[in-house]
Short mmCIF file of C-alpha atoms in Angstrom, two decimals:
data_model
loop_
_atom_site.label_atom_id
_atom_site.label_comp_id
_atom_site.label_asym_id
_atom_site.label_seq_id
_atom_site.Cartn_x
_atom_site.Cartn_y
_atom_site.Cartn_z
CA UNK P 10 8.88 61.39 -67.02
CA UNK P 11 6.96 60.63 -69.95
CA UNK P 12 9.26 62.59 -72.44
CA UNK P 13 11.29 60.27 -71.85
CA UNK P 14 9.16 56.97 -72.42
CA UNK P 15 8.29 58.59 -75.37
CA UNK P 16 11.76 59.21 -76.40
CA UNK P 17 12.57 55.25 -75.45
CA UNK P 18 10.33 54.00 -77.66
CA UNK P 19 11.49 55.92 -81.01
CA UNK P 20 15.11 54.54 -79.96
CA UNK P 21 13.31 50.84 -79.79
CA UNK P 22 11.92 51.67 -83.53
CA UNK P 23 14.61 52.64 -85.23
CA UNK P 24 16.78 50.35 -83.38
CA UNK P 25 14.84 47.60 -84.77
CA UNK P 26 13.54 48.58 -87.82
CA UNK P 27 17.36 49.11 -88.80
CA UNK P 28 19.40 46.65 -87.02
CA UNK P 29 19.70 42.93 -88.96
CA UNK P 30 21.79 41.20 -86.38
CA UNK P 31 19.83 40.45 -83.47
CA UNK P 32 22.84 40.85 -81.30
CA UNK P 33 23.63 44.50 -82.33
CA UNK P 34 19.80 45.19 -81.57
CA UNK P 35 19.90 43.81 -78.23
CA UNK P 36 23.25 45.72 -77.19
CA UNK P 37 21.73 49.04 -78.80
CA UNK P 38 19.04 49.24 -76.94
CA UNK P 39 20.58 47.86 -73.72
CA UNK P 40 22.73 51.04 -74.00
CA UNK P 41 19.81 52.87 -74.69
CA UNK P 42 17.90 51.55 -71.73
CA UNK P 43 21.07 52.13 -70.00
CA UNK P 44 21.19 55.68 -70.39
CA UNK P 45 17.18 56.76 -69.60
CA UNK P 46 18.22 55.52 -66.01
CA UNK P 47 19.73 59.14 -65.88
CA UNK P 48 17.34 60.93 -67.98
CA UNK P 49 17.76 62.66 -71.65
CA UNK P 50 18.68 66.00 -70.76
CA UNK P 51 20.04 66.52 -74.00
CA UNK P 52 16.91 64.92 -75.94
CA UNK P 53 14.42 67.07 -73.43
CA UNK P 54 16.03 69.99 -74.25
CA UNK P 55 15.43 69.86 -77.76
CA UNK P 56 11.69 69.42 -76.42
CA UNK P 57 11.38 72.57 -75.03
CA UNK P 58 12.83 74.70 -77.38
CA UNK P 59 10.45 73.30 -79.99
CA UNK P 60 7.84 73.57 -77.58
CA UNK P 61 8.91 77.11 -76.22
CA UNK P 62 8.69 78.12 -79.89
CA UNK P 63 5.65 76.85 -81.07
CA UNK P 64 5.74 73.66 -82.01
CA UNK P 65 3.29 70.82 -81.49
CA UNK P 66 4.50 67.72 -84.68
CA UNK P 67 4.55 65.01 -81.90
CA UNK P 68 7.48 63.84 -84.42
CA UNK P 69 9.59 66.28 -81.56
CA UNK P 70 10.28 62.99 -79.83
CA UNK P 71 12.07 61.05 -82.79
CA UNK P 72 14.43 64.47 -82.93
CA UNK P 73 14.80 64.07 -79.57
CA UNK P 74 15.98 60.52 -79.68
CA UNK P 75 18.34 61.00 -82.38
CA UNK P 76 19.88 63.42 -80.32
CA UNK P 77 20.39 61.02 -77.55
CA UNK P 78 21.46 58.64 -79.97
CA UNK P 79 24.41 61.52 -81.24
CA UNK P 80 24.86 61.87 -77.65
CA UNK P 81 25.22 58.23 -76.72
CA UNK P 82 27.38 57.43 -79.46
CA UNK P 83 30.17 60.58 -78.50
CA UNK P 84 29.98 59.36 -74.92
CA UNK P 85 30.60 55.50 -75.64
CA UNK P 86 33.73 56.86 -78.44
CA UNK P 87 35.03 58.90 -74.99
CA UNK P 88 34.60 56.51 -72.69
CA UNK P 89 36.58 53.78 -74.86
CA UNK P 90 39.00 56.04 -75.26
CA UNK P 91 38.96 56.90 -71.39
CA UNK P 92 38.85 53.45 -69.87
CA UNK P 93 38.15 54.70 -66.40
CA UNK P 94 34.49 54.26 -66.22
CA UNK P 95 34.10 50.02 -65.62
CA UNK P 96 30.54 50.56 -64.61
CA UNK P 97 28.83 51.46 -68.29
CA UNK P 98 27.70 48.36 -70.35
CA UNK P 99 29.81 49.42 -73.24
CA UNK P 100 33.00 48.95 -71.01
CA UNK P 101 32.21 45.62 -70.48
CA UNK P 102 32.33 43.92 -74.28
CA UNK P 103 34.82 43.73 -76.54
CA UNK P 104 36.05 47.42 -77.71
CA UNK P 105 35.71 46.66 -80.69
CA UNK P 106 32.05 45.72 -80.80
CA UNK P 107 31.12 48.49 -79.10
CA UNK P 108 32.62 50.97 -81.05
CA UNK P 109 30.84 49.48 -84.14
CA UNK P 110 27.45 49.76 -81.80
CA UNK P 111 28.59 53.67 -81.54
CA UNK P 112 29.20 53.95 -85.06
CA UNK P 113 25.86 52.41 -85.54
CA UNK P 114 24.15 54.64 -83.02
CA UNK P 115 25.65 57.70 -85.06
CA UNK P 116 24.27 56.51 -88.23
CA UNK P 117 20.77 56.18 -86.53
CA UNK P 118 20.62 59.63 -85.14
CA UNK P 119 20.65 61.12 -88.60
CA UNK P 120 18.51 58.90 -90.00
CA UNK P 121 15.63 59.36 -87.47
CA UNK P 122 16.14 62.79 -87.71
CA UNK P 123 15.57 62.06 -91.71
CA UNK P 124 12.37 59.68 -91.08
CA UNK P 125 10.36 62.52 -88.96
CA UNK P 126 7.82 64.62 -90.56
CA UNK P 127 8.91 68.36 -90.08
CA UNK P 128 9.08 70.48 -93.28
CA UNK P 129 11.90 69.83 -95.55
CA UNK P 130 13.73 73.15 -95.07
CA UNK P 131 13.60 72.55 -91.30
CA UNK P 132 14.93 69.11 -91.43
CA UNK P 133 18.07 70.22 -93.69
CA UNK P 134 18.65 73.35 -90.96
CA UNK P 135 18.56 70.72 -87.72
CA UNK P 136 20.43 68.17 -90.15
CA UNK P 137 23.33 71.02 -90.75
CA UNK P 138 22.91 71.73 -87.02
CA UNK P 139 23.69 68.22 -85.97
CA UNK P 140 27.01 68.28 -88.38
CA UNK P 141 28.13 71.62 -87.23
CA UNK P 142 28.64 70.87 -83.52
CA UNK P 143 29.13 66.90 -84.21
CA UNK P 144 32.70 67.92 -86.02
CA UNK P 145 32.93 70.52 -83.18
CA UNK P 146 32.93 67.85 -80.66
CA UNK P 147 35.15 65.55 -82.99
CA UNK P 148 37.78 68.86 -82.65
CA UNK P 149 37.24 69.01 -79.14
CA UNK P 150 37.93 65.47 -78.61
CA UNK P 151 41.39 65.60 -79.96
CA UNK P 152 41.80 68.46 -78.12
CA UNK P 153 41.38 66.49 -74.93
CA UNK P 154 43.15 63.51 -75.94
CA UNK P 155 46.37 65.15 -77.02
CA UNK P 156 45.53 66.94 -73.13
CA UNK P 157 47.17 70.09 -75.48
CA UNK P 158 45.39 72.89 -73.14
CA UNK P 159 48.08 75.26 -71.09
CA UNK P 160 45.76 78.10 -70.18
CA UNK P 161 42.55 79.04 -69.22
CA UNK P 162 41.73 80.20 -72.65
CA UNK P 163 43.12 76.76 -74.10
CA UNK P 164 40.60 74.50 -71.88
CA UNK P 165 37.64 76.75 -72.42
CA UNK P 166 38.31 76.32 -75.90
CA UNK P 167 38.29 72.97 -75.38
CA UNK P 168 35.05 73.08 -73.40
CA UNK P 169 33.22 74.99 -76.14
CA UNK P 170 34.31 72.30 -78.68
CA UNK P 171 34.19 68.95 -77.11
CA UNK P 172 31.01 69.63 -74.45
CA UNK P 173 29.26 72.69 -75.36
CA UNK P 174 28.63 72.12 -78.51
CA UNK P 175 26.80 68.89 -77.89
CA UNK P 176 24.17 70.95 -75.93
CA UNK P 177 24.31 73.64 -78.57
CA UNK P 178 23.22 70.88 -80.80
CA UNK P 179 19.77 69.82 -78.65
CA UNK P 180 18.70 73.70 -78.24
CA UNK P 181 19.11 74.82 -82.02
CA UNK P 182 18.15 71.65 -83.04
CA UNK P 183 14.76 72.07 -81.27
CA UNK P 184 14.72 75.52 -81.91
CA UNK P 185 15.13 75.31 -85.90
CA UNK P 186 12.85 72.72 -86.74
CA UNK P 187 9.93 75.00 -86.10
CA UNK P 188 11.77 78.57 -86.31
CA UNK P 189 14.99 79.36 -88.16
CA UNK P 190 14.98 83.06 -86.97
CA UNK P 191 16.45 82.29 -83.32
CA UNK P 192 19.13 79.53 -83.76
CA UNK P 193 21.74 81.75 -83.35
CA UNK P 194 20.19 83.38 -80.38
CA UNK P 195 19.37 80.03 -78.53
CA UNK P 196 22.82 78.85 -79.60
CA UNK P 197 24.90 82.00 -77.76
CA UNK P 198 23.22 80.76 -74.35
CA UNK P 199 23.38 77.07 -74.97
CA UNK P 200 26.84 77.15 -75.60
CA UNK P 201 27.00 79.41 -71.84
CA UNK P 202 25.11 76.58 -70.18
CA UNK P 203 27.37 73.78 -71.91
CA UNK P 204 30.35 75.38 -70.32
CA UNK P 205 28.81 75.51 -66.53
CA UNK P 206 27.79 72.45 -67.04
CA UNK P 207 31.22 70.82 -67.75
CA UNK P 208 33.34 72.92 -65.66
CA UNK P 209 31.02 71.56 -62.63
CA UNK P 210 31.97 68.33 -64.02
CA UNK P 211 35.55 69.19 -63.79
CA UNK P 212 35.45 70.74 -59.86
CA UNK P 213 33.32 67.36 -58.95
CA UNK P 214 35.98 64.84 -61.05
CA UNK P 215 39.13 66.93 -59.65
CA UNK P 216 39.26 64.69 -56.61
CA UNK P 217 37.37 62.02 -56.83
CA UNK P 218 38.81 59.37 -55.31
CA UNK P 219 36.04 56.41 -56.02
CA UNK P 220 35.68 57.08 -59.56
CA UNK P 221 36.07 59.35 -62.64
CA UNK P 222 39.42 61.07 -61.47
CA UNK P 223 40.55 63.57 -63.74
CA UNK P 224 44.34 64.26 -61.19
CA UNK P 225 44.99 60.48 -61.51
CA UNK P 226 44.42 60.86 -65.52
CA UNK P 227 46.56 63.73 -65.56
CA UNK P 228 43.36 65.85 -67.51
CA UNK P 229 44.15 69.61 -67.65
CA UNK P 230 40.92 70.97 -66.70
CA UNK P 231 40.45 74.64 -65.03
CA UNK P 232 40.88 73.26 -61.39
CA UNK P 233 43.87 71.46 -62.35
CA UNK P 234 45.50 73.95 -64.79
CA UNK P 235 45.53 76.53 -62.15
CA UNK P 236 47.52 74.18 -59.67
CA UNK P 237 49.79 73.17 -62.88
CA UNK P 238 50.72 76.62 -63.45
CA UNK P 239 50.82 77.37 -59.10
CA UNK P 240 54.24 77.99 -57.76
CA UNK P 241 53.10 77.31 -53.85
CA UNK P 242 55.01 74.57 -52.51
CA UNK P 243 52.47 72.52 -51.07
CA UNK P 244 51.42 71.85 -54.99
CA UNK P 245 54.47 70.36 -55.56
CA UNK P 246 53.53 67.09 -55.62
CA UNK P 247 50.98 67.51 -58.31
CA UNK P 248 53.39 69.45 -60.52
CA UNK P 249 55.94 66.47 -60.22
CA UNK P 250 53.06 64.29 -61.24
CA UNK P 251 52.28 65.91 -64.52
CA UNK P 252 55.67 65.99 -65.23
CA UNK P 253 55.85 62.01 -65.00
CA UNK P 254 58.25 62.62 -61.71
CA UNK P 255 55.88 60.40 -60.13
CA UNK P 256 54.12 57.44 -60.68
CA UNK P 257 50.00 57.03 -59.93
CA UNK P 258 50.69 55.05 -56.67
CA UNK P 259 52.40 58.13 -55.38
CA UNK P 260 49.27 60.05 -55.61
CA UNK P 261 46.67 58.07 -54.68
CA UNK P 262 48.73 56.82 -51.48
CA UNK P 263 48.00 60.70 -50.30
CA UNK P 264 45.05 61.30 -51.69
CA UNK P 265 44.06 62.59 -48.09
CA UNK P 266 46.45 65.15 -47.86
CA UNK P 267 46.20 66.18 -51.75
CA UNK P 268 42.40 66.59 -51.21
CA UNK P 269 43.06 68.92 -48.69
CA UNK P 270 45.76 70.77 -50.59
CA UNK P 271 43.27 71.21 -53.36
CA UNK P 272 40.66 72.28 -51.64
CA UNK P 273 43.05 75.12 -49.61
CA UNK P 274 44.39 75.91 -53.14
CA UNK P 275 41.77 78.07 -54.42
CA UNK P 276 41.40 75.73 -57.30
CA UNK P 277 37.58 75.34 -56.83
CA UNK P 278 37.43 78.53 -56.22
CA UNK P 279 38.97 79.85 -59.76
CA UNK P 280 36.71 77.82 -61.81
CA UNK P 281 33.50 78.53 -60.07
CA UNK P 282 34.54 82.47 -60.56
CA UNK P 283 34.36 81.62 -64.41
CA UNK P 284 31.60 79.31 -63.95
CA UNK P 285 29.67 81.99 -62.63
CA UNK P 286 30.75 84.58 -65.15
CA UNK P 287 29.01 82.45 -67.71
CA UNK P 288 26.12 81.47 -65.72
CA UNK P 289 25.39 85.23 -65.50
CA UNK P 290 25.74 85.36 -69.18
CA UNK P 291 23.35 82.52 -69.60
CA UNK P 292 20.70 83.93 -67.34
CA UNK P 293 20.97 87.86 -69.59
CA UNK P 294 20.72 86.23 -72.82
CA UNK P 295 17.97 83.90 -71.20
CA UNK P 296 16.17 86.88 -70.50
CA UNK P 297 16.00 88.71 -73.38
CA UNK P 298 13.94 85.57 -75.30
CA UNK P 299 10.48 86.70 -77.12
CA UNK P 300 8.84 83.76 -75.52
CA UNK P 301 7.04 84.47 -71.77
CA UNK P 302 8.46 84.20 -68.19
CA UNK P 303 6.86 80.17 -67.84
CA UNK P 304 9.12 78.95 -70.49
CA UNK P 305 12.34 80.85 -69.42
CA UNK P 306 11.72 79.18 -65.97
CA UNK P 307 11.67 75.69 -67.38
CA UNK P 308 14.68 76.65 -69.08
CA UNK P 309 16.50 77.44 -66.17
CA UNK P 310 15.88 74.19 -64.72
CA UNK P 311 18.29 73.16 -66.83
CA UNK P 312 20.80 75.30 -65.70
#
């Protein structure tokens, strides 16, 4: 995709026209690199809903990249904190040099932002934007450390913080920095679309067994709350767990037959209900945009 060459090389620039050690250059924009293998959602986002609105600065693409610098920099700071995910580069240095990289990337993202051309009024409004849902996230985050959700309200509130707002961020961002009259519209659905997205995340992490497990981490996603809170025998086991009764080994030794009480559960099935409630809510709002039916489609890609 050529966004996203064009969104690589305004990381490269900034990278290096900022960066004195050589060595924190490098490892920037090896994460960098490291990312674009799975695309810039967040970064293309923020494309289109400049685009969608009227906008044609080409300086679209350095917003763009300092939002997948914010973004880059919150998933490194999560993934530190995590330490289940051996496969990213950042994982593999010192923890301590890579948060500094993260810190780095943060400070980039705003200044980018701060280097483009856009109108000064604009700039301040995206700028604001960024800060809003960045201490959102930061909320959300501790949220999810201190795993302090106990209810379906509790981890959507959680959701809303720590991963919709990051997507919020992209859409107004785009949105504002060539018209301030729809952020909060574009905001209402982004944050929708933040939450499908991560509650899909949470069905797919429930049980996976060769990576990212959010059981074995004892996370208290939707999935998992609702077999918390279940009083059917069969989800014993995973109650005991949660309580400490038992130790990792003890789950992962029958991860067979806890897949398969999982998936009998309804489990998936309660968070896809919800998932689809906002979907549906996504799709309305969607609809009721002043821009024409071609850029509500591309927009639903997304979805």
């Amino acid at each position: 995709m050529i966004e996203n060459d064009k969104i690589m090389e305004q990381a490269r620039k900034i990278i290096s026209n900022h960066c004195l050690v050589t060595e924190i250059c490098d490892q920037m924009t090896k994460f960098f690199e490291f990312k674009k293998k799975f695309g810039f959602p967040f970064g293309n986002l923020a494309i289109l809903h400049y685009q969608m609105f009227g906008g044609n600065n080409k300086d679209i693409y350095k917003a763009a990249a300092a939002i997948e610098m914010m973004i880059l920099s919150t998933d490194i700071f999560d993934d530190l904190h995590d330490q289940d995910n051996k496969s990213v580069p950042w994982n593999q240095l010192n923890q301590a040099v890579s948060m500094n990289i993260a810190s780095g990337l943060l400070i980039l993202s705003t200044m980018l932002l701060e280097e483009s051309s856009f109108p000064l009024e604009n700039k301040i409004l995206a700028l604001n934007t960024f800060n809003s849902q960045l201490i959102k996230a930061v909320n959300g985050q501790h949220l999810d450390i201190t795993n302090s959700a106990n209810s379906e309200n509790d981890c959507l509130q959680m959701i809303k913080l720590k991963s919709a707002s990051l997507l919020v961020c992209a859409c107004v961002s785009g949105t504002v920095l060539v018209n301030k009259d729809h952020g909060e519209m574009v905001g209402s659905y982004a944050e929708d679309i933040g939450i499908v997205a991560q509650i899909k995340n949470d069905i797919t992490d429930t049980c996976n067994w060769e990576g990212k497990n959010d059981l074995i981490r004892r996370k208290r996603t939707l999935p998992l709350l609702f077999l918390i809170n279940s009083r059917e025998p069969e989800t014993q086991i995973i109650r005991d767990y949660y309580a400490d009764k038992l130790n990792e080994n003890a789950i992962f030794n029958n991860r067979n037959e806890i897949t398969d009480i999982i998936q009998k559960s309804g489990a998936y099935e309660y968070a896809s209900v919800i998932l689809r409630v906002h979907h549906l809510e996504a799709l309305e709002k969607i609809g009721h945009l002043p821009v024409s039916t071609a850029w509500k489609e591309r927009l639903l890609g997304f979805i």
